Amino acid sequence: MDVDPRQFDQVVVNDDDLHSVVLSYLVHNCYKETVESFTSCTEMKRPADCLEDMEKRKRIFRFALEGNALKAIELTQELAQDLLEKNPDLHFDLLSLHFVELICSRKCTEALEFAQSKLAPFGKVQKYVAKLEDFMALLAYEEPEKSPMFHLLSLEYRQHVTDSLNHAILENANLPSYSAMERLIQQATVVRQCLSQEQGKDAFSSFSLKDFLKS
Amino acid sequence: MARPLPIEGDEEILGSKGVIRRVELVRIITKALYSLGYEKSGAHLEEESGIPLHSSVVNLLIQQVLGGQWDEGVATLKKIGLDENIVKSASFLILEQKFLEFLDQDKVMDALKTLRTEITPLSINNARVRELSSSILSPAKFVHVGSSSQSSTRAKSRSKLLEELQMLLPPTVLIPDRRLEHLVEQALILQRDACMFHNSEDKEMSLYKDHQCGRDQIPSRTLQVLQVHNDEVWFLQFSHNGKYLASSSTDRTAIIWEVDPHGELSLKHKLCGHQKPVSSVSWSPDDSQLLTCGVEENVRRWDVSSGKCLSVYEKAGNGFVSCGWFPDGKWMCFGANDKSICMWDLEGKELECWKGQRTLRISDLEVTSDGKQIISICRETAILLLNREAKVERLIEEDQTITSFSLSQDNRYLLVNLLNEEIHLWDIQGEVKLVAKYKGHKRSRFVIRSCFGGLEQAFIASGSEDSQVYIWHRGSGELIEALPGHSGAVNCVAWNPTNSHMLASASDDRTIRIWGLNDLKMKHKGPATHCNGVHYCNGRT
């Protein structure tokens, strides 16, 4: 059973709310120019410093995604000094990105030295040991892409770390760390799931954004 | 050196059964000589017999491994003509040693190179590769927990490496260490297990002749007759530490006897208070307390050293029929005549109760020493094994009525007495299965009990209505003794858990007999000097 589309018409959605949702998405992902044009078109108020912060975040974001973790770390320290200290997991992940870079460029000696100086200290804490072992294992393979840990070299992993970094920076600046759009979609999906659990299976199909937008 | 000519009669096969190959025997003797340190003799034997311990390739491998020539060792491995998988595993072991020795010498880059170019390409044992990789970061800085710390990341000794290689390589290639020793031990153990009278720790086994104990190791002679109870003695049990014996009787009392260091028993306390015959007793796990159960009456808890009654446990409207302890000594288990089993704490508070047909009106109850299972006769022909933790119930089912049972010390076996004069031994680990049967004793009207006993509980003893005590060898099922002495049905027997030469029996003739070895010198005490009712005798009535 699907919801009758006519019921949607009864819910009034405020324009301002819609604008906020879009804006938050744009800000979250650092689309600076788009933010500028969007805010001027809709005559919305822009928080001060917003553009500058976004620009900085964007650069950090980019470096991390490319794998230039050291630069990303440097800029993050400039932006918010104690951020990485407060988020050791993130710090470790960023350092590991650099390690992976070195491995991929086949610079084993450097990689080993980097690991010994920067990553090893994390090994004193139990929860990092398994992660550390995963990364160290990459050293054993002349072709790390063929090792069991090949996923650590992938773009998905870098994106995952970059997203975490983004969240951390936003949180630090007291901005929401998730964009409203993302949250709304998550909400709709979860509510659907709960409803179908209550009504018994097949009462509601799982929420699919694609299908929903087509309907 | 020219190979010596074969001596006449130099057959391939040795021994009267035709199963020993000369070459194999000589090689394991040679190996034994070397292991014992007789290098010259070992070498001489190789020469004289013309049978080398190892082929020259293998000798080379051994040299190379002990000498740390790893690459040569790996190359030699390939020349032995082994299965490919074995070559890989053995190469892995050798290269791992190379890696670890580099690390020990701080040659980190060499170690890394070995790992990357030689070990990883073998494509086996990825988990170990991962561990080796991690060990490059100085292990001292890590918190090693779990597998990382158990398998070592420091180089083992080269002779240990050789041992591990030997376990990997087929035994024809590299003779296993201590093979001759192992074979001899096997023979000795088989002899010991076959020995039906093996009941003494200090009987040493010799290689000179087959081991065979004499009958004199089994208690078969009455050393004491304890005559204090005024009526039939139904039940007996030694304390866990073997220092006390508790007996219970239709005369409504239970008695605690003390066993002195010479093996003589004397009366310590007479426990009065029950208004009904006392059907059973149960020692607390630390032997400091005793539970006594009156037939369909109450259960009393006594302090062993003072003989005082500490508590009386009653259940309104129901009598108890059996009692037992849980291993922590804080909880007790009772069977009630409404057929339920309940678990009480020392203050008398009920913690748990299993209702329904769990026990019969006259029934045995035991708790395994790990506290996990409660065993009870739940129907005439079935025994219930109730696992408290897993909440699983198993049944032992017999064709005949079950009269009593007894649990072995290791909680693995149950001895079940049946109406039809058979005693069945059941293995209760996993799926229950019948393992052995013992026959010979007599039983027609009464509950007769049997027990495990002797060195490593290798014997079964039972009472009998023909007034004798019966003893079987547990492994073979052979009846080894039927001991006369009592003048009434023997209801219960108990074997001292710490003295394999002491057996006690309880009879309708109101006495308890203590049995011991036949060769003990007997003490004679004057008949009227102590009137504590304890007689010493020389084994006849």
XYZ file of C-alpha atoms in Angstrom, chain B:
541
model
C 83.584 -45.930 3.340
C 82.355 -49.081 1.632
C 78.978 -50.317 2.665
C 79.412 -53.430 4.808
C 78.066 -56.670 3.426
C 74.753 -57.745 4.848
C 75.139 -60.182 7.720
C 73.562 -63.543 7.255
C 70.012 -63.608 8.419
C 69.771 -59.879 7.835
C 66.047 -59.896 7.156
C 63.913 -56.946 6.216
C 61.186 -57.859 8.691
C 61.815 -58.515 12.375
C 59.858 -59.784 15.332
C 57.639 -62.809 15.810
C 54.543 -61.054 14.525
C 56.217 -59.916 11.349
C 55.283 -56.280 11.699
C 58.582 -54.565 12.394
C 60.724 -53.330 9.528
C 64.440 -53.502 10.163
C 65.194 -50.185 8.488
C 62.643 -48.348 10.600
C 63.763 -49.961 13.846
C 67.419 -49.174 13.249
C 66.660 -45.587 12.312
C 64.628 -44.896 15.431
C 67.283 -46.528 17.594
C 69.896 -44.339 15.920
C 67.751 -41.287 16.552
C 67.306 -42.337 20.183
C 71.070 -42.732 20.588
C 71.638 -39.216 19.291
C 68.866 -37.800 21.502
C 70.392 -39.481 24.542
C 73.689 -37.818 23.706
C 75.538 -40.860 22.463
C 76.805 -39.228 19.295
C 79.585 -41.701 18.651
C 77.356 -44.708 19.110
C 74.760 -43.163 16.847
C 77.273 -42.533 14.103
C 78.734 -45.972 14.547
C 75.345 -47.618 14.228
C 74.650 -45.731 11.020
C 77.899 -46.995 9.650
C 77.694 -50.544 10.843
C 74.137 -51.112 9.765
C 74.571 -49.268 6.528
C 71.301 -47.544 7.263
C 71.755 -43.793 7.436
C 69.501 -41.879 9.821
C 68.709 -39.291 7.213
C 69.412 -39.068 3.524
C 72.303 -36.799 2.600
C 69.947 -34.123 1.283
C 68.121 -34.016 4.574
C 71.394 -33.890 6.468
C 72.362 -30.915 4.366
C 69.057 -29.242 5.160
C 69.586 -29.796 8.869
C 73.051 -28.304 8.663
C 71.807 -25.311 6.747
C 68.945 -24.648 9.130
C 71.161 -24.862 12.187
C 73.758 -22.741 10.451
C 71.343 -20.009 9.471
C 71.850 -20.493 5.739
C 68.260 -19.751 4.961
C 68.276 -19.289 1.220
C 70.310 -22.445 0.734
C 67.930 -24.244 3.073
C 64.912 -23.246 1.022
C 66.675 -24.401 -2.127
C 67.561 -27.747 -0.532
C 63.932 -28.220 0.512
C 62.933 -28.307 -3.088
C 65.372 -31.124 -3.779
C 63.952 -33.526 -1.234
C 61.020 -34.480 -3.391
C 58.159 -33.463 -1.191
C 54.596 -32.476 -1.838
C 54.326 -28.872 -3.045
C 52.207 -27.711 -0.119
C 54.685 -29.086 2.354
C 57.535 -27.358 0.541
C 55.635 -24.086 0.789
C 54.827 -24.464 4.474
C 58.369 -25.505 5.294
C 59.800 -22.625 3.252
C 57.502 -20.282 5.115
C 58.878 -21.519 8.427
C 62.460 -21.075 7.337
C 61.922 -17.631 5.829
C 59.973 -16.563 8.890
C 63.035 -17.426 10.948
C 65.180 -15.408 8.569
C 62.806 -12.454 8.985
C 62.711 -12.678 12.754
C 66.457 -13.026 13.093
C 66.894 -9.885 10.987
C 64.538 -8.036 13.298
C 66.433 -9.263 16.321
C 69.580 -7.803 14.807
C 67.747 -4.568 14.036
C 68.152 -5.040 10.318
C 64.677 -3.750 9.690
C 64.977 -3.060 5.977
C 66.406 -6.511 5.339
C 63.560 -8.015 7.267
C 61.033 -5.976 5.313
C 62.616 -7.038 2.043
C 62.442 -10.694 3.051
C 58.789 -10.266 3.974
C 57.820 -8.507 0.768
C 59.830 -10.452 -1.753
C 60.065 -13.917 -0.272
C 57.438 -14.611 2.358
C 54.321 -12.871 1.030
C 54.650 -14.333 -2.504
C 54.251 -17.827 -1.038
C 50.595 -16.849 -0.622
C 49.970 -18.919 2.437
C 49.141 -18.018 6.011
C 48.039 -14.439 5.475
C 47.257 -14.053 9.136
C 50.853 -14.740 10.053
C 52.077 -12.347 7.350
C 49.964 -9.694 8.995
C 51.472 -10.428 12.382
C 54.992 -10.348 11.029
C 54.233 -7.035 9.362
C 53.053 -5.521 12.589
C 56.067 -6.777 14.413
C 58.267 -4.501 12.351
C 57.020 -1.668 14.473
C 58.900 -2.306 17.647
C 56.723 -4.636 19.706
C 57.601 -2.806 22.883
C 55.411 0.120 21.859
C 52.363 -2.020 21.296
C 49.719 -3.281 23.611
C 49.650 -6.882 22.435
C 46.461 -8.657 23.238
C 45.054 -11.794 21.759
C 46.780 -13.710 19.038
C 49.442 -11.115 18.433
C 51.006 -11.790 21.751
C 50.587 -15.503 21.857
C 52.468 -16.437 18.753
C 55.860 -14.992 19.265
C 57.383 -12.286 17.166
C 60.824 -12.900 18.458
C 63.030 -15.440 16.757
C 62.880 -18.868 18.314
C 65.965 -21.004 18.635
C 67.148 -22.773 15.517
C 66.753 -26.184 17.100
C 63.137 -25.334 17.865
C 62.747 -24.446 14.204
C 64.157 -27.833 13.310
C 61.618 -29.489 15.594
C 58.792 -27.635 13.895
C 60.110 -28.597 10.478
C 60.251 -32.173 11.583
C 56.563 -32.090 12.495
C 55.791 -30.701 9.075
C 57.871 -33.119 7.035
C 56.735 -36.712 6.629
C 58.275 -38.980 9.275
C 60.095 -41.101 6.726
C 62.076 -38.044 5.688
C 62.852 -36.633 9.082
C 62.468 -39.058 11.986
C 60.333 -37.519 14.734
C 62.081 -36.796 17.986
C 61.678 -39.323 20.812
C 59.839 -41.800 18.654
C 61.317 -44.811 20.423
C 60.393 -43.329 23.804
C 56.843 -42.820 22.620
C 56.489 -46.409 21.448
C 57.806 -47.770 24.739
C 55.470 -45.547 26.724
C 52.548 -46.710 24.670
C 53.369 -50.313 25.495
C 53.669 -49.559 29.206
C 50.366 -47.739 29.334
C 48.616 -50.551 27.535
C 50.024 -52.976 30.070
C 48.879 -50.807 32.918
C 45.376 -50.467 31.555
C 45.141 -54.211 31.107
C 46.260 -54.842 34.636
C 43.146 -55.793 36.513
C 44.472 -55.311 39.984
C 46.332 -52.082 39.419
C 45.518 -50.189 42.544
C 48.727 -48.748 43.948
C 50.579 -45.585 43.006
C 53.967 -46.843 43.962
C 53.980 -49.903 41.785
C 56.594 -48.884 39.327
C 56.561 -50.253 35.879
C 59.667 -51.885 34.606
C 60.707 -52.505 31.051
C 62.122 -55.882 31.947
C 58.859 -57.691 32.197
C 55.197 -57.100 31.500
C 53.378 -55.310 34.226
C 50.962 -57.341 36.246
C 49.790 -56.492 39.711
C 48.746 -59.165 42.048
C 45.396 -59.502 43.686
C 47.008 -58.302 46.886
C 46.500 -54.711 45.776
C 42.771 -54.892 46.196
C 41.222 -54.473 49.636
C 39.886 -57.902 50.492
C 40.305 -58.318 54.189
C 38.147 -56.982 56.974
C 40.302 -54.725 59.117
C 37.580 -53.359 61.353
C 33.978 -54.067 62.208
C 32.185 -50.949 63.421
C 29.256 -51.978 65.559
C 27.426 -48.973 66.893
C 24.205 -48.595 64.946
C 21.196 -50.342 66.467
C 19.559 -51.219 63.243
C 20.164 -51.707 59.526
C 22.838 -49.465 58.120
C 21.630 -48.147 54.801
C 24.077 -45.610 53.591
C 27.777 -44.724 53.791
C 29.955 -42.047 52.312
C 33.533 -40.953 52.835
C 34.254 -37.229 53.010
C 36.048 -35.750 49.990
C 39.323 -35.588 51.867
C 39.001 -39.205 52.982
C 39.385 -38.287 56.650
C 35.840 -39.078 57.710
C 33.150 -41.599 57.021
C 29.467 -40.856 57.532
C 26.945 -43.650 57.928
C 23.176 -43.572 58.298
C 20.749 -46.122 59.596
C 17.146 -47.137 60.219
C 17.926 -46.472 63.868
C 17.261 -42.802 62.964
C 20.801 -41.689 63.530
C 23.793 -40.878 61.437
C 27.341 -41.327 62.653
C 30.505 -39.470 61.714
C 33.589 -41.645 62.004
C 37.117 -40.309 61.939
C 39.858 -42.034 59.940
C 43.191 -41.739 61.678
C 46.496 -41.614 59.830
C 46.961 -45.354 60.298
C 43.681 -46.076 58.619
C 41.753 -46.902 61.762
C 38.290 -45.560 62.282
C 36.812 -44.303 65.496
C 33.484 -42.767 66.368
C 33.521 -39.006 66.338
C 29.884 -37.954 66.609
C 26.532 -39.632 66.755
C 23.950 -37.375 65.141
C 20.514 -37.763 66.688
C 17.395 -35.843 65.906
C 15.657 -37.490 63.010
C 12.382 -39.185 63.732
C 12.574 -41.410 60.728
C 15.224 -43.728 59.293
C 18.025 -41.738 57.748
C 18.244 -42.732 54.131
C 21.255 -40.795 52.982
C 23.969 -38.311 53.902
C 25.851 -35.780 51.852
C 29.186 -34.119 52.593
C 29.604 -30.424 51.841
C 32.293 -29.726 49.217
C 34.735 -28.590 51.913
C 33.780 -31.454 54.235
C 32.929 -29.107 57.086
C 29.237 -29.881 57.079
C 27.026 -32.892 56.591
C 23.454 -33.113 55.360
C 21.327 -36.007 56.540
C 17.987 -36.888 55.040
C 15.225 -38.643 56.911
C 12.917 -40.763 54.768
C 10.123 -38.434 53.606
C 10.962 -36.230 56.539
C 13.267 -33.271 56.901
C 16.899 -32.645 56.034
C 19.304 -31.670 58.780
C 22.574 -29.826 58.425
C 25.290 -30.678 60.907
C 28.652 -29.144 61.734
C 31.226 -31.885 61.410
C 33.712 -30.800 64.030
C 31.227 -30.112 66.818
C 28.525 -32.574 65.829
C 25.872 -29.900 66.389
C 22.778 -29.643 64.293
C 22.933 -26.269 62.523
C 19.619 -26.270 60.671
C 16.558 -28.319 60.004
C 14.972 -27.891 56.585
C 11.357 -28.708 56.108
C 8.874 -28.153 53.403
C 5.299 -27.789 54.555
C 3.212 -30.742 53.598
C 6.055 -32.546 51.936
C 8.887 -34.679 53.098
C 12.295 -34.716 51.541
C 13.687 -37.875 50.075
C 17.188 -36.923 49.011
C 19.779 -34.185 49.394
C 22.926 -32.911 47.763
C 25.266 -29.912 47.737
C 26.187 -27.425 45.070
C 29.922 -26.944 44.585
C 30.131 -23.529 46.238
C 28.778 -24.975 49.498
C 26.173 -22.228 49.712
C 23.255 -23.959 48.128
C 21.710 -27.340 48.581
C 19.520 -29.461 46.433
C 16.607 -31.513 47.786
C 14.309 -34.063 46.255
C 10.826 -33.915 47.728
C 8.146 -36.551 47.872
C 5.898 -34.487 45.634
C 8.429 -35.452 42.988
C 9.909 -32.009 42.614
C 13.533 -30.964 43.046
C 14.350 -27.704 44.707
C 17.373 -25.589 45.381
C 17.674 -23.909 48.772
C 20.265 -21.666 50.372
C 21.640 -22.327 53.836
C 19.076 -20.078 55.470
C 16.274 -22.148 54.067
C 15.232 -19.849 51.294
C 14.119 -21.520 48.124
C 15.934 -20.276 45.027
C 14.604 -22.511 42.348
C 12.216 -25.385 42.014
C 11.733 -27.891 39.254
C 8.265 -29.295 39.435
C 6.779 -32.231 37.696
C 8.076 -35.707 37.735
C 11.681 -35.084 38.635
C 12.269 -37.582 41.319
C 10.690 -40.643 42.826
C 9.690 -41.168 46.388
C 12.779 -43.074 47.234
C 15.442 -41.653 45.070
C 19.021 -40.692 44.612
C 20.090 -37.150 43.870
C 23.471 -35.892 42.806
C 24.875 -32.589 41.664
C 27.908 -32.640 39.362
C 30.965 -31.017 40.877
C 30.829 -28.136 38.400
C 27.330 -27.327 39.630
C 25.884 -27.528 36.149
C 23.844 -30.688 36.239
C 21.398 -32.232 38.670
C 20.909 -35.973 38.335
C 17.891 -37.774 39.713
C 15.863 -40.901 39.103
C 12.699 -39.414 37.663
C 10.810 -42.506 36.650
C 11.170 -46.149 37.467
C 13.182 -46.774 34.380
C 14.717 -43.388 33.685
C 17.294 -41.047 35.116
C 17.038 -37.335 34.533
C 20.117 -35.247 33.773
C 19.054 -31.673 34.216
C 21.436 -29.014 32.987
C 20.603 -25.939 35.018
C 22.531 -23.502 32.888
C 21.616 -24.656 29.440
C 18.129 -25.580 30.631
C 18.462 -28.828 28.780
C 17.222 -32.142 30.066
C 18.537 -35.497 29.031
C 17.359 -38.926 30.002
C 19.002 -42.251 30.516
C 16.468 -44.915 29.806
C 16.703 -48.490 30.881
C 14.567 -51.543 30.290
C 14.566 -52.485 33.930
C 13.688 -50.636 37.090
C 16.521 -48.518 38.395
C 17.221 -48.801 42.102
C 20.148 -46.457 42.653
C 22.987 -44.680 40.889
C 26.415 -43.268 41.570
C 28.382 -40.517 39.831
C 32.081 -40.798 39.026
C 34.499 -38.200 40.373
C 35.169 -36.768 36.920
C 31.395 -36.270 36.369
C 31.666 -38.280 33.209
C 30.154 -41.592 34.138
C 27.107 -42.839 35.933
C 26.861 -46.249 37.527
C 23.266 -47.465 37.571
C 21.965 -50.363 39.665
C 19.070 -52.265 38.200
C 16.379 -54.547 39.484
C 17.618 -57.427 37.369
C 20.950 -57.703 39.197
C 22.953 -55.831 36.612
C 24.962 -52.703 37.093
C 25.241 -50.518 34.030
C 27.945 -47.947 33.339
C 26.821 -44.988 31.279
C 28.949 -42.291 29.654
C 27.043 -39.068 30.224
C 29.212 -36.654 28.300
C 27.515 -35.573 25.113
C 25.127 -38.252 23.945
C 24.431 -40.716 26.730
C 25.656 -44.191 25.949
C 25.897 -47.468 27.706
C 29.517 -48.444 28.108
C 29.684 -51.551 30.292
C 27.704 -54.002 32.383
C 28.670 -55.721 35.592
C 27.023 -58.832 36.938
C 27.425 -61.366 39.658
C 25.975 -59.802 42.759
C 22.571 -60.626 44.156
C 19.634 -58.341 44.526
C 16.002 -59.159 44.835
C 14.149 -57.073 47.378
C 16.204 -54.153 48.531
C 17.969 -51.115 47.249
C 21.573 -52.083 46.800
C 24.194 -49.448 46.003
C 27.406 -49.544 44.073
C 30.271 -47.096 43.707
C 33.425 -46.234 41.807
C 36.730 -46.549 43.591
C 40.371 -47.386 43.711
C 43.249 -45.793 41.856
C 41.788 -43.472 39.233
C 38.388 -45.025 39.946
C 39.391 -48.089 37.998
C 37.148 -50.386 40.035
C 33.474 -50.836 40.721
C 32.269 -52.112 44.071
C 28.772 -53.088 45.042
C 26.761 -54.428 47.904
C 24.705 -57.569 47.507
C 21.872 -59.435 49.171
C 24.048 -62.481 49.645
C 26.010 -60.511 52.281
C 29.116 -60.167 50.179
C 30.928 -57.187 48.784
C 31.551 -57.486 45.057
C 34.427 -55.825 43.210
C 34.873 -55.633 39.441
C 37.654 -54.231 37.267
C 35.927 -51.352 35.550
C 37.699 -51.511 32.213
C 37.359 -55.215 31.536
C 34.155 -55.887 33.490
C 35.795 -58.872 35.176
C 34.606 -59.759 38.657
C 37.716 -59.870 40.791
C 36.440 -60.283 44.320
C 33.387 -61.401 46.242
C 34.156 -60.743 49.889
C 32.280 -62.609 52.606
C 32.066 -61.332 56.144
C 28.739 -59.626 56.720
C 25.828 -61.600 58.009
C 23.133 -59.626 56.292
C 22.500 -57.924 52.986
C 25.194 -55.384 52.168
C 23.272 -52.220 51.292
C 25.964 -49.777 50.417
C 29.688 -49.595 49.770
C 32.026 -46.623 49.751
C 35.628 -46.457 48.613
C 37.882 -43.920 50.308
C 38.669 -41.270 47.643
C 42.127 -40.594 49.042
C 43.106 -44.128 49.987
C 42.660 -46.638 47.238
C 43.170 -49.468 49.715
C 40.244 -48.643 51.970
C 36.709 -49.804 51.295
C 33.734 -49.540 53.652
C 30.517 -51.569 53.529
C 27.201 -51.107 55.355
C 24.875 -53.978 56.100
C 21.528 -55.056 57.470
C 23.531 -56.856 60.162
C 23.906 -53.389 61.746
C 27.633 -53.269 61.210
C 30.004 -51.415 59.004
C 33.067 -53.246 57.804
C 36.296 -51.574 56.797
C 38.243 -53.553 54.229
C 41.933 -53.223 53.471
C 44.859 -55.044 51.944
C 45.512 -58.600 52.860
C 49.101 -58.180 53.920
C 48.639 -55.615 56.648
C 49.785 -56.653 60.055
C 46.779 -56.737 62.304
C 46.509 -55.139 65.694
C 44.677 -57.055 68.347
C 43.004 -55.068 71.076
C 41.515 -56.666 74.164
C 37.794 -57.203 73.789
C 36.626 -55.307 76.855
C 39.027 -52.394 77.117
C 37.236 -49.841 74.951
C 33.557 -50.131 74.661
C 33.077 -47.833 71.738
C 31.800 -50.745 69.808
C 34.772 -50.911 67.480
C 36.257 -54.314 66.979
C 39.460 -55.150 65.226
C 39.738 -58.492 63.625
C 41.842 -60.493 61.307
C 39.583 -60.726 58.380
C 37.390 -63.582 59.356
C 34.017 -62.955 61.061
